[in-house]
Amino acid sequence: MTNSPLLDISNLQVEFKLKNGVVRAVDNVSFQVDRGEFLAIVGESGCGKSVTALSIMKLLPKRVAEIKSDYVKFDGQDLTNFSETEMRKIRGCRMSMIFQEPMTSLNPVLTIGDQLTEPLITHLEMNAEEATKRAVELLNMVGIPEPQKRLSQYPHQFSGGMRQRVMIAIGLACEPDLIIADEPTTALDVTIQAQILELLKDICSRMGVAVIMITHNLGVVAAYADKVNVMYAARIVEKGKASEIFASPSHPYTIGLLRSVPRMDKKRGGRLATIDGLPPNLMAPPSGCRFQPRCPMSTDACSEVPFLSNRKGSSKHSVACFYSEDALKKGSSIYVSDKEIFEPINVKKQAPLLSVRSLKQHFGVSFRSGWLSSISGTVKAVDDVSFDVYPGETVGLVGESGCGKTSVGRAILHLNLPTGGQLEFNSKDLNESSIALVRQDMQVIFQDPFSSLNPRMTIGEILEEPLKVHNIVTETDARFERVGQLLTKVGLYAYMRDRYPHELSGGQRQRVGIARALCMEPKLIICDEPVSALDVSVQAQIINLLEDLQRELGIAYLFIAHDLAVVKHISHKVIVMYLGKIMEIGDGETIYQEPKHPYTKALLDAAPIPDPKIERNRKKIILKGELPSPLNPPRGCVFSSRCNLATDDCKEIIPKLINFSKDQSVACIKVEEVN
Amino acid sequence: MSETIPNQSDNAKRENIKPSRRNVFDFIRQQPLGSVGIVLIFVLMLGAIFAQQIAPFNPEDVDFEASPAFGGGAPSLAHPLGADAFGRDILSRLIYGARTALSIGFLSAFFGCSIGAIIGTSSAFFGGRVDLLVQRFIDLMLSFPIIVLAIIVIAIFPKTVIFGVDVNVIVAIAIPFIPKTARVIRSQALAVVTLPYVDAARTNGFSSVRIIFRHILPNVTAPFLILITAFIGQAILLEASLSYLGLGVVEPTPSWGLMLSGVNTDYYRTAPWMIIYPGLAVSIAVFSFNLFGDSLRDWLDPKLKL
Amino acid sequence: MRSIIRSAAIVAIACMASTSAVAGSHSSCPEQGGTLKYGVKAEPPNYDMHGTNSYAIMHFVAQHYSTLLTFDWENFPKLEGDIAKSWEMADDGLSYTFKLHENVKFHDGTPLTSADVKASYERIAFPPEGVLSQRKALYGSLESVETPDDYTVVFKLNSPDAFMMDGFASPFNAIFSAKDLEKDMNWHKKNVNGTGPYKFVEHVKGESYIAERYEDFHHGDNCLDRTEGYRIKNLVEPLVGGQIMAEWRATAPPEVKSLTEQMGDDYTNQAKTLMTLWVVSLNSETEAFKDVRVRQALNLCIDRHGGLPKLAKITFTAPRPSGYLLYDTKYALPDDELYQLVGFGPDAEANRAKAKELLKEAGYEGLKFTYSNRAVAHPYDHIAIWLMSEWKKCGLNPEMITNPTSKFVTIRKEGGFDATIDWAPSFLPDPTLMHFKYLSRDVNPSNYSRATDRELDALFDAQKGEVDFEKRKAIVHEFEKKALEQAYVLPVTYTDRVVSLHKSVKGYVIANSHILNNTFRGIYLED
Amino acid sequence: MLAYTLRRILLVIPTLLAVAVLVFFVLRVVPGDIVEIKLAAEGGIISAEEIQKEKERLGLDDPIMVQFYKYMIGLPRGDLGISLWTENNVTDEIVSRIGLSLELAILSTIMAIIIAFPLGTISALYRGSFIDYVIRIITIGGIAVPSFWFGMLLIMLILATFGNLPPLGTVSIFDDPKTNLYQMIWPALSVGYRYSSVVARMLRSSILEVLSEDYIRTARAKGVFERIVIVKHGMRNALLPTVTVIGLEFAFLLGGLVVTESVFNLNGIGKLFVDSVVRNDMNLLQGLVLTVATGFVLVNLIIDLLYAALDPRIRYQK
């Protein structure tokens, strides 16, 4: 082992020549990675973190991407002028990569074995037999059971988590010095994410492999990274040891980023700090400090470019800000506005606004509908779910993908016809015919801001349509007025009514989505993952908006999300679902402080907290195994197949939801025993 | 593994996001081949519209003395592209032929695609049995080659000419386009139907008709436009083929396909201009529509399979 | 009456003399052997010559069969014996006696006897249930066929029939074997067994038709080893490209031009007027056409003298105006008489002025009407395009509607037109055959003008029974004039037939019909 | 795979049945009368009774349901009735011609594949380059040029070059492959241009699509040879849509050679099709349409099975 860093990058610069201009996606980026080190690159989408990774591997399309740098030294060799052939020898052998989308990163028509042995045969010149042997070892190492059998299978026979394990196995096949993992767990559920990250960390530290992890999740960074690069608009704005960055963030952007994330370990109710505005368009970035337009501390001096410089007293921690010491001192208070008061939202608990009793939503799943199509299975997306929502209350519905949380929302809205159970809204029984009457009182906000607005209609038309169709506001002028008010209310400008959705940013669109939900003055809004597609800084803006609206208008929310921290932040009451069933239900604070159900506990453990001090010291139970197929859920308790505490009884008895305390019900036969 | 629980795929979402800034200048800059196509189409359209002003002769004027049988017919000052078997000016017939080709092309592609699009979107929106039935019927229709279907339709309907346009041929060409469009549009609409803004429209309590026409149809215009341009080319080709077989446009209407058939073939070795120019006209017209259609697809929706 | 019998007897004797002479002269061929490749633009539905009227069957199948009589092609319509050695008509015109050659054998080896002739003619004249005879109507006067011995046949008539003698030479009246007919009256639809010059070998449907020399052919003038017929679409490229050596139907002038230019000396042709008349039938149910003035006006607008010679250069139409009967034949109206009739005068301007006047009188100026055309290039398109331009010159507004054969035929039959192109094919220049077309609709359903004119019917019946040539001719002329003046059906033009041949094909003599002389007798190949 | 194959094969039957029923009733609507065409079209003197008798003999006067019944009970035995024109078995008429159409279709498929694969691949790999533009123009031209016109030009060219044309009357490829190929190569070429253009275009766009897939990036990140990336990872996936297009075009050729057969005077089912339309031979027409549809359905079946063989996602579907 030499002392020189494994990877040393100086002044890396990547430009994309697009049809409508040149985009500098990476600008003057320099950093180093030592052997066995775990480096995280964090930043919001479009800040250039993935491009940085791909440019190290020289995997960017040559036609459009131009990579320049002083040098990119890998193990002492400068890769800058390496030919394609030379690069090819390094790729997959000394340096390998794991991508974000496990579903599409494997070739669907080749067997896992084929794809796994490929680097072995190419780089290590093994014969088929040796390669297969090694492949089995690798699969074993990444925790794939029955590796021999799995080798001859195809990617579609693997779940997402399994595929990502295969990707890790491929990445590690030739025992590389460096693995670049580009958002490797973003597409995975939180419990699976924990498994994969643990695995990656564990293997890499055992094998002494350095890791560059690209992520937007600060929790993940806090949990695993040795070093952090924070990127903003193609540049590194702050870099240093993870502990230092989290303890003393010195760039206003880093501070904002850390403060705008809802935290599970903090109490509910306060407003989140928000960074105003949007990341800049890289086609025409602001001159000088690129954060300047959004920075509450900016001065005229910020029109000069601040270079990364070491903080006083630290050789590793450097910041690109003229006022870093000041920012560090003031901390999150630079973002606090006048409204930043802790103000609990009050709930009137007389009569429930929405009452859900034994809701069932089953889907018949048929393969390839043809003349002889037959239903080959039933998915119980929602099975026997009951809860109440009171006026002005926020009920959080949380769970991993496929747990049925979205189906609950759709069933309440009658977007899918519920298979069974009773729904009562405002003391009226909801069914196919009565739903039309309450439509105006019950609205929805969707996850994807890009597809929740009709791209062929202007914002004005979108907001006006329900008013017009239902004759709520009949006069054109009055409607015009009303649309303006709505836009103002959600923090947009009235002039935006003439814009088309594609002219707005994601956050703005989500505001329009909220305005549309508001325009009929509903009593309940079902929020289906309203912030999960947004960058953290924008996410905080939307969460604040939703809370403000609730304070002002007394709307109740059914808040569906997979992000435990967000749900914790906004909800009065939290429901935890797993495979169509409620595992635990109760007061938000209580559930997060004292989870009773083993699944809730595992879920909370799996979600990393963006603070290395807390994160690295907490005891975690990492769930084993995969989510069972919803077509064939375990008998008895649906969680029994993954539960550490499961006994034979659990596999037979379907647990009922039992009141554990006044504010908490749990569906576990062992609840007494465990707690 | 089952991923068939109804939920929207990422692809579906991505495909329906319209990138910003889409205008003619963008198109011209990004699609030079397509722009050439547009220019050619434009020229053809001008020719068709101002045929009366441009064409040196009436396309149906018979002048036996100018025909090759009387030693004439070769390209000359009077007849730049020569004269046909009846001594009719080929240039004039080509110009008027553009009228026939374009009107049949546009009308049949438009009607075929529109009906197909409505069937496709409705099928996707209503789903279930309706969808299944429509799909089966589409499959059925698709098991006949276009030209076979067109010839059968020609055989069924009597020849009807309205305002000088051969309705029979238009119907015959339009009908094979219906199932094709319905299939493509259905698959596109299927993605749109699951999109949140359609759900939002449903939660707003809008009627099915409103949702189909206001929220779904406008969002399948990209494939619709692509299909129409592709089909105009195909329609022109089909018209030429049918006319060549003697089943399409008939004398004395100037039609490129007709000019390649029947009498003129007698001359094609001795008076090759009779065959070369109409063939070129068909090829160029179809070529420009294909060029345009191709680029339009690359520009609007590169993944669309026709 | 007496004169025609006399003349017939003279013809008979003359023929007897010539038959023996011809049989002798043909028995040796200038060259023997080789394969004749020819093209036919149509496909035979079956092989039954009695049941067809189309050349598709004749061009392929006629080579397998013999007829009672045939023509001397050099001196058409002079009769000549085929299987008949001699023949004789009784003085009263009510019986015809034929003596047959005794050495005639069918391709399967059985000898031909009078029984075969009887069975064949009975099939033609009295077809049993399920048998279709296209010429049953022409033999309405035939009462019975008798066979006194194996080589004598006697035809008995119930009334004299001026058409009958020539009718024995009808190329369609193939002599089938009685034995085959006994098996199945329709045996010949799908099988071939004749006494003709060439034997059937193979028919690949839609593609080729192969025959080979019949060694025992009674005339011995079958000079080729093999004949190969091919179904073709156009005739120019196959001829130029050496795929075929001949096409028997008709070659259009542009094709002739093209062939001459491309083949040079390798190309020869023969030309003659074909007995098919192109006519325009005016629908009598169309209000405007109920008025004779309008019909005449339409006729007057056609500048026959100016236009036909030009038309004849681009398609195979005849360059000469004609009435319903083929000009220059013995019953036809002489030109000077014809040109006196409305619409046939040489002064186009005067005709047109007259037409306009008539239209004005009738109140049909600028009349709009549909003209139903068949989607076949030669000569339909040419005639149609020419007529359109002629009518437009009179200020009329014809609209041409072209349909493929199937729809065209339906429209023609159902009267879904104002004017339609139509044609009157014939294989003999006989008024009975040629005037039948113009009889009232109830007598002849294929008079597509749908007109009814009892005077014409009466004149037709009168000429049919009149065996005296002059008297018959007078009646025929009267019919011709009356029908032309009434103008239910406008005669446009006869057909000019050109048969294109490769120069190596010799011994062929063109006839006035593409139905005639298709047996390939006398044809030989010369290198 | 076996279950899938079986189910897929079973699916063919109802489809064909539906086609058969549809074709029957659609064609009964067609106006026109074959007896009239047969007997009166060439100017014969024939009475209305005789026409009527002929219709009765051919069974055209039966009530439509009786005709339908006869047709339907004949189907399973492959009995499609008799041609109203030749009175031969429709099946025989079609069988005698289908060989030629099939040979032509196969020949042009081979030709198309030989031409299309290099063109499409080169075009995709050199996307945006001059050669890509040239190939794109050639292939767009291929679907623009009417094949009958191209055929006419070809005939001109053959005549100009060789001075004669291939002999008429198709020689069996088994008897005399040289002559047969000389006869068939030209029509195959005239269809092949269009065909190969369609295939090349599909191949180009599939390759481009596949090359932008994540797993190609994965393969490159593994340091695999670029050639292997393209051939092993790219081509196999790009082949799937291409196979579909080849199949569909092939099926199209089975029934769609109508025009080409007419130009080259070939005696295949395309020409028979036009003939039977012109003659209003409904029985033959319905037999032909049914044959063409069957061909189409069968080719689709083969494509689906091929797809299954190439794509494990389908193969392993329960």
Coordinates of C-alpha atoms in Angstrom, one line a residue, chain B residues 10-230:
Chain B
D10 CA -42.0 4.8 -15.2
N11 CA -41.7 4.6 -18.9
A12 CA -45.3 5.5 -19.4
K13 CA -44.7 8.6 -17.3
R14 CA -41.6 9.6 -19.0
E15 CA -43.1 9.3 -22.4
N16 CA -45.9 11.6 -21.7
I17 CA -43.8 14.4 -20.5
K18 CA -43.5 16.9 -23.3
P19 CA -40.0 18.4 -23.3
S20 CA -40.1 22.1 -23.3
R21 CA -39.8 24.4 -26.3
R22 CA -41.2 22.6 -29.3
N23 CA -41.6 24.8 -32.3
V24 CA -41.0 24.8 -36.0
F25 CA -37.5 26.3 -35.7
D26 CA -36.5 23.6 -33.3
F27 CA -37.7 21.0 -35.7
I28 CA -35.8 22.5 -38.6
R29 CA -32.6 22.7 -36.6
Q30 CA -32.9 19.3 -35.1
Q31 CA -34.3 17.4 -38.1
P32 CA -32.7 18.6 -41.4
L33 CA -34.0 15.6 -43.3
G34 CA -37.5 16.2 -42.0
S35 CA -37.2 19.8 -43.0
V36 CA -36.4 18.7 -46.5
G37 CA -39.5 16.6 -46.3
I38 CA -41.6 19.6 -45.2
V39 CA -40.3 21.7 -48.1
L40 CA -41.1 19.0 -50.6
I41 CA -44.6 18.5 -49.1
F42 CA -45.1 22.2 -49.2
V43 CA -44.2 22.3 -52.9
L44 CA -46.5 19.4 -53.6
M45 CA -49.3 21.1 -51.8
L46 CA -48.8 24.4 -53.6
G47 CA -48.8 22.4 -56.9
A48 CA -52.1 20.8 -55.9
I49 CA -53.8 23.9 -54.7
F50 CA -52.7 26.1 -57.6
A51 CA -52.9 23.4 -60.2
Q52 CA -55.2 25.4 -62.4
Q53 CA -52.7 28.4 -62.4
I54 CA -49.5 26.3 -62.8
A55 CA -50.5 23.6 -65.2
P56 CA -49.9 24.6 -68.8
F57 CA -52.8 22.4 -70.1
N58 CA -56.1 21.1 -68.9
P59 CA -55.1 17.6 -67.8
E60 CA -58.0 16.0 -69.6
D61 CA -57.5 17.7 -72.9
V62 CA -57.1 15.1 -75.6
D63 CA -54.9 15.9 -78.5
F64 CA -54.3 12.8 -80.5
E65 CA -51.7 14.5 -82.7
A66 CA -49.5 15.1 -79.7
S67 CA -49.4 11.5 -78.8
P68 CA -46.5 9.2 -79.5
A69 CA -48.7 7.3 -82.0
F70 CA -48.5 10.3 -84.2
G71 CA -44.8 10.6 -83.7
G72 CA -45.1 13.2 -80.9
G73 CA -45.2 13.0 -77.2
A74 CA -41.5 13.3 -76.4
P75 CA -40.6 16.1 -74.0
S76 CA -40.5 19.4 -75.8
L77 CA -41.1 23.0 -75.2
A78 CA -44.8 22.7 -75.4
H79 CA -44.9 19.6 -73.3
P80 CA -41.9 19.7 -71.0
L81 CA -42.4 16.2 -69.7
G82 CA -43.9 14.9 -72.8
A83 CA -47.4 13.8 -73.6
D84 CA -49.2 10.6 -72.9
A85 CA -51.0 8.1 -75.1
F86 CA -53.9 10.5 -75.7
G87 CA -51.6 13.4 -76.2
R88 CA -52.5 14.8 -72.8
D89 CA -49.8 16.9 -71.2
I90 CA -47.9 14.8 -68.7
L91 CA -46.7 17.8 -66.6
S92 CA -50.3 19.0 -66.2
R93 CA -51.5 15.6 -65.3
L94 CA -48.7 15.2 -62.8
I95 CA -49.7 18.6 -61.2
Y96 CA -53.3 17.7 -61.1
G97 CA -52.3 14.2 -60.0
A98 CA -50.8 15.8 -56.9
R99 CA -54.3 17.0 -56.1
T100 CA -55.7 13.5 -56.4
A101 CA -52.9 11.9 -54.5
L102 CA -52.9 14.5 -51.7
S103 CA -56.6 14.7 -51.3
I104 CA -56.9 10.9 -51.2
G105 CA -53.8 10.7 -48.9
F106 CA -54.9 13.4 -46.5
L107 CA -58.6 12.4 -46.3
S108 CA -58.0 8.7 -46.0
A109 CA -55.2 9.0 -43.4
F110 CA -57.2 11.6 -41.5
F111 CA -60.4 9.6 -41.4
G112 CA -58.7 6.3 -40.8
C113 CA -56.6 7.8 -38.0
S114 CA -59.4 9.7 -36.4
I115 CA -61.7 6.8 -36.2
G116 CA -58.9 4.6 -35.0
A117 CA -57.8 7.1 -32.4
I118 CA -61.3 7.4 -31.0
I119 CA -61.7 3.6 -30.9
G120 CA -58.3 3.2 -29.4
T121 CA -58.7 5.8 -26.6
S122 CA -62.2 4.7 -25.8
S123 CA -61.1 1.1 -25.6
A124 CA -58.3 2.0 -23.3
F125 CA -60.4 4.2 -21.1
F126 CA -63.3 1.8 -20.6
G127 CA -61.1 -1.2 -20.4
G128 CA -62.5 -4.6 -19.4
R129 CA -64.8 -6.3 -21.7
V130 CA -65.1 -3.4 -24.1
D131 CA -61.4 -3.3 -24.5
L132 CA -61.1 -7.1 -24.9
L133 CA -63.7 -7.1 -27.6
V134 CA -62.2 -4.1 -29.5
Q135 CA -58.8 -5.8 -29.2
R136 CA -60.0 -9.0 -30.7
F137 CA -61.7 -7.2 -33.5
I138 CA -58.5 -5.2 -34.2
D139 CA -56.5 -8.4 -34.3
L140 CA -59.0 -9.8 -36.7
M141 CA -58.7 -6.8 -39.0
L142 CA -55.0 -6.9 -38.8
S143 CA -54.8 -10.4 -40.1
F144 CA -55.5 -9.1 -43.6
P145 CA -52.7 -7.4 -45.5
I146 CA -53.6 -3.7 -46.2
I147 CA -53.9 -4.1 -49.9
V148 CA -56.1 -7.2 -49.5
L149 CA -58.4 -5.3 -47.2
A150 CA -58.5 -2.3 -49.5
I151 CA -59.4 -4.5 -52.5
I152 CA -62.2 -6.2 -50.6
V153 CA -63.6 -2.8 -49.6
I154 CA -63.3 -1.6 -53.2
A155 CA -65.2 -4.7 -54.3
I156 CA -68.0 -4.1 -51.7
F157 CA -68.8 -0.5 -52.2
P158 CA -70.1 1.0 -55.4
K159 CA -68.0 3.7 -56.9
T160 CA -69.1 7.1 -55.6
V161 CA -67.6 10.4 -56.6
I162 CA -68.3 13.5 -54.5
F163 CA -66.7 16.8 -55.6
G164 CA -64.4 15.0 -57.9
V165 CA -63.1 12.9 -55.1
D166 CA -63.4 9.2 -55.3
V167 CA -65.0 8.3 -52.0
N168 CA -64.8 4.5 -52.6
V169 CA -61.0 4.7 -52.9
I170 CA -60.7 6.8 -49.8
V171 CA -62.9 4.5 -47.7
A172 CA -60.9 1.5 -49.1
I173 CA -57.6 3.1 -48.0
A174 CA -58.9 4.5 -44.7
I175 CA -60.4 1.3 -43.4
P176 CA -57.1 -0.7 -43.2
F177 CA -55.6 2.3 -41.2
I178 CA -58.3 2.1 -38.5
P179 CA -57.2 -1.1 -36.7
K180 CA -53.5 0.0 -37.0
T181 CA -54.2 3.4 -35.5
A182 CA -56.5 1.9 -32.9
R183 CA -53.8 -0.5 -31.8
V184 CA -51.0 2.1 -31.5
I185 CA -53.2 4.8 -30.0
R186 CA -54.7 2.3 -27.5
S187 CA -51.3 1.3 -26.2
Q188 CA -50.4 5.0 -25.8
A189 CA -53.8 5.9 -24.3
L190 CA -53.4 3.0 -21.9
A191 CA -50.4 4.7 -20.4
V192 CA -52.3 8.0 -20.3
V193 CA -55.3 6.5 -18.7
T194 CA -53.3 5.5 -15.7
L195 CA -51.7 9.0 -15.3
P196 CA -52.7 11.0 -12.3
Y197 CA -54.2 13.9 -14.2
V198 CA -56.8 11.5 -15.6
D199 CA -57.4 10.2 -12.0
A200 CA -57.6 13.9 -11.0
A201 CA -60.3 14.4 -13.6
R202 CA -62.2 11.5 -12.3
T203 CA -62.0 12.7 -8.8
N204 CA -63.3 16.0 -10.0
G205 CA -66.3 14.1 -11.2
F206 CA -66.0 14.8 -15.0
S207 CA -67.9 12.7 -17.5
S208 CA -66.3 9.9 -19.5
V209 CA -66.8 11.8 -22.8
R210 CA -65.1 14.9 -21.3
I211 CA -62.2 12.8 -20.0
I212 CA -61.7 11.0 -23.3
F213 CA -61.9 14.1 -25.4
R214 CA -60.4 16.7 -23.1
H215 CA -57.9 14.8 -21.1
I216 CA -56.9 11.7 -23.1
L217 CA -57.2 12.4 -26.8
P218 CA -55.1 15.6 -26.7
N219 CA -52.4 13.7 -25.1
V220 CA -52.1 11.1 -27.8
T221 CA -51.7 13.7 -30.5
A222 CA -48.0 12.9 -30.9
P223 CA -48.6 9.4 -32.1
F224 CA -51.7 10.5 -33.9
L225 CA -49.7 13.1 -35.9
I226 CA -46.9 10.6 -36.5
L227 CA -49.3 8.0 -37.7
I228 CA -51.1 10.5 -40.0
T229 CA -47.9 11.5 -41.7
A230 CA -46.8 7.9 -42.1

